[in-house]
Coordinates of C-alpha atoms in Angstrom, one line a residue:
M581 CA 137.1 97.2 140.1
S582 CA 134.4 94.6 140.0
S583 CA 131.8 97.4 140.6
A584 CA 133.1 99.4 137.5
F585 CA 132.8 96.2 135.4
E586 CA 129.3 95.5 136.6
D587 CA 128.3 99.1 135.9
T588 CA 129.8 98.7 132.4
Q589 CA 127.8 95.5 131.9
K590 CA 124.6 97.2 132.9
T591 CA 125.3 100.1 130.5
L592 CA 126.1 97.7 127.7
T593 CA 122.8 95.9 128.3
A594 CA 120.9 99.2 128.4
Y595 CA 122.4 100.3 125.1
A596 CA 122.3 97.0 123.2
D597 CA 120.1 98.5 120.5
E598 CA 122.5 101.4 119.9
L599 CA 125.9 99.8 119.1
E600 CA 127.6 103.0 118.1
E601 CA 126.8 104.8 121.4
M602 CA 127.9 101.7 123.3
K603 CA 131.3 101.7 121.7
I604 CA 131.8 105.4 122.6
Y605 CA 130.8 104.9 126.2
I606 CA 132.9 101.7 126.6
H607 CA 135.9 103.4 125.0
R608 CA 135.9 106.0 127.8
D609 CA 135.7 103.4 130.5
L610 CA 138.3 101.0 129.0
A611 CA 141.2 103.1 130.4
T612 CA 140.1 102.3 134.0
L613 CA 139.7 98.6 133.5
P614 CA 142.3 95.8 133.8
K615 CA 143.3 94.0 130.6
E616 CA 141.2 90.9 131.3
Y617 CA 138.1 93.0 131.7
V618 CA 138.9 94.9 128.5
T619 CA 139.1 91.6 126.7
M620 CA 135.9 90.5 128.3
V621 CA 134.1 93.7 127.4
N622 CA 135.4 93.4 123.8
S623 CA 134.1 89.9 123.5
Y624 CA 130.8 91.1 125.1
L625 CA 130.6 93.8 122.5
T626 CA 131.2 91.3 119.7
E627 CA 128.4 89.1 121.0
A628 CA 126.1 92.1 121.4
A629 CA 126.8 93.1 117.8
K630 CA 126.0 89.5 116.7
N631 CA 122.8 89.5 118.8
I632 CA 121.8 92.9 117.4
K633 CA 122.4 91.6 113.8
L634 CA 120.4 88.4 114.6
R635 CA 117.6 90.5 116.2
R636 CA 117.4 92.7 113.1
Q637 CA 117.3 89.6 110.9
V638 CA 114.5 88.2 113.0
E639 CA 112.6 91.5 112.8
E640 CA 113.0 91.5 109.0
F641 CA 111.8 87.9 108.8
E642 CA 108.8 88.8 111.0
L643 CA 107.9 91.6 108.6
K644 CA 108.3 89.4 105.6
Y645 CA 106.2 86.8 107.3
E646 CA 103.4 89.2 108.2
K647 CA 103.4 90.5 104.6
A648 CA 103.2 86.9 103.2
R649 CA 100.5 86.1 105.7
G650 CA 98.5 89.2 104.6
A651 CA 98.9 88.2 101.0
L652 CA 97.8 84.7 101.8
F653 CA 94.7 86.0 103.6
D654 CA 93.9 88.2 100.7
S655 CA 94.3 85.2 98.3
V656 CA 92.1 83.0 100.4
H657 CA 89.5 85.8 100.6
E658 CA 89.6 86.3 96.8
R659 CA 89.4 82.5 96.2
D660 CA 86.3 82.3 98.5
K661 CA 84.7 85.2 96.6
I662 CA 85.4 83.6 93.2
K663 CA 84.1 80.2 94.5
A664 CA 80.9 81.9 95.7
E665 CA 80.5 83.5 92.3
L666 CA 81.2 80.2 90.5
D667 CA 78.6 78.4 92.7
Q668 CA 76.0 81.1 91.9
F669 CA 76.8 80.9 88.2
T670 CA 76.5 77.1 88.4
L671 CA 73.1 77.4 90.1
D672 CA 71.9 79.9 87.4
V673 CA 73.1 77.6 84.6
D674 CA 71.3 74.6 86.2
K675 CA 68.1 76.6 86.4
E676 CA 68.4 77.6 82.7
L677 CA 69.1 74.0 81.8
E678 CA 66.0 72.9 83.7
K679 CA 63.9 75.5 81.8
L680 CA 65.4 74.3 78.5
E681 CA 64.7 70.6 79.4
A682 CA 61.1 71.6 80.3
I683 CA 60.7 73.3 76.9
E684 CA 62.2 70.4 75.1
T685 CA 59.9 68.0 76.8
L686 CA 56.9 70.2 75.9
M687 CA 58.0 70.3 72.3
R688 CA 58.3 66.6 72.1
E689 CA 54.9 66.1 73.7
Q690 CA 53.2 68.8 71.6
P691 CA 55.2 69.3 68.3
S692 CA 52.8 72.0 67.1
I693 CA 53.9 74.4 69.9
Q694 CA 56.5 77.1 68.8
V695 CA 59.1 78.2 71.2
G696 CA 60.7 81.7 71.0
R697 CA 62.9 83.9 73.1
G698 CA 61.4 86.6 75.3
I699 CA 62.8 90.1 75.9
L700 CA 65.2 91.2 78.6
V701 CA 63.3 92.1 81.8
D702 CA 65.1 94.4 84.2
G703 CA 68.4 93.7 82.7
K704 CA 68.2 90.0 83.6
D705 CA 68.9 87.0 81.3
E706 CA 66.6 86.4 78.4
Q707 CA 63.4 84.6 79.4
Y708 CA 62.2 81.6 77.4
T709 CA 58.5 81.7 76.6
V710 CA 56.1 79.2 75.0
Q711 CA 53.9 80.8 72.3

């Protein structure tokens, strides 16, 4: 009898992911087992069902975690890209301010100089020129 129970345990372990098939297989073997073994097998089935449910919950959590992690990675990448663009824009603005300050200094030193805007060159920002 102990051998039949051990075989049943091995079978239950092998089919832990397929609860419905386990129930069908166990039902055929229950007729040959004593009552205490039947009770034991039923409790084992109950625990197996709980474990399967918990395993599925863990798998669902892992999927959600991976999705969230991917979204976080995308957000960090986008943030870094925006930061790089902002840094470049800041550098460009600083260069333009330096040009304007140089023109302002020139105008203060030589008030007779007229300052005008140049034309667009290769689609770049307007160039300031001294005339």
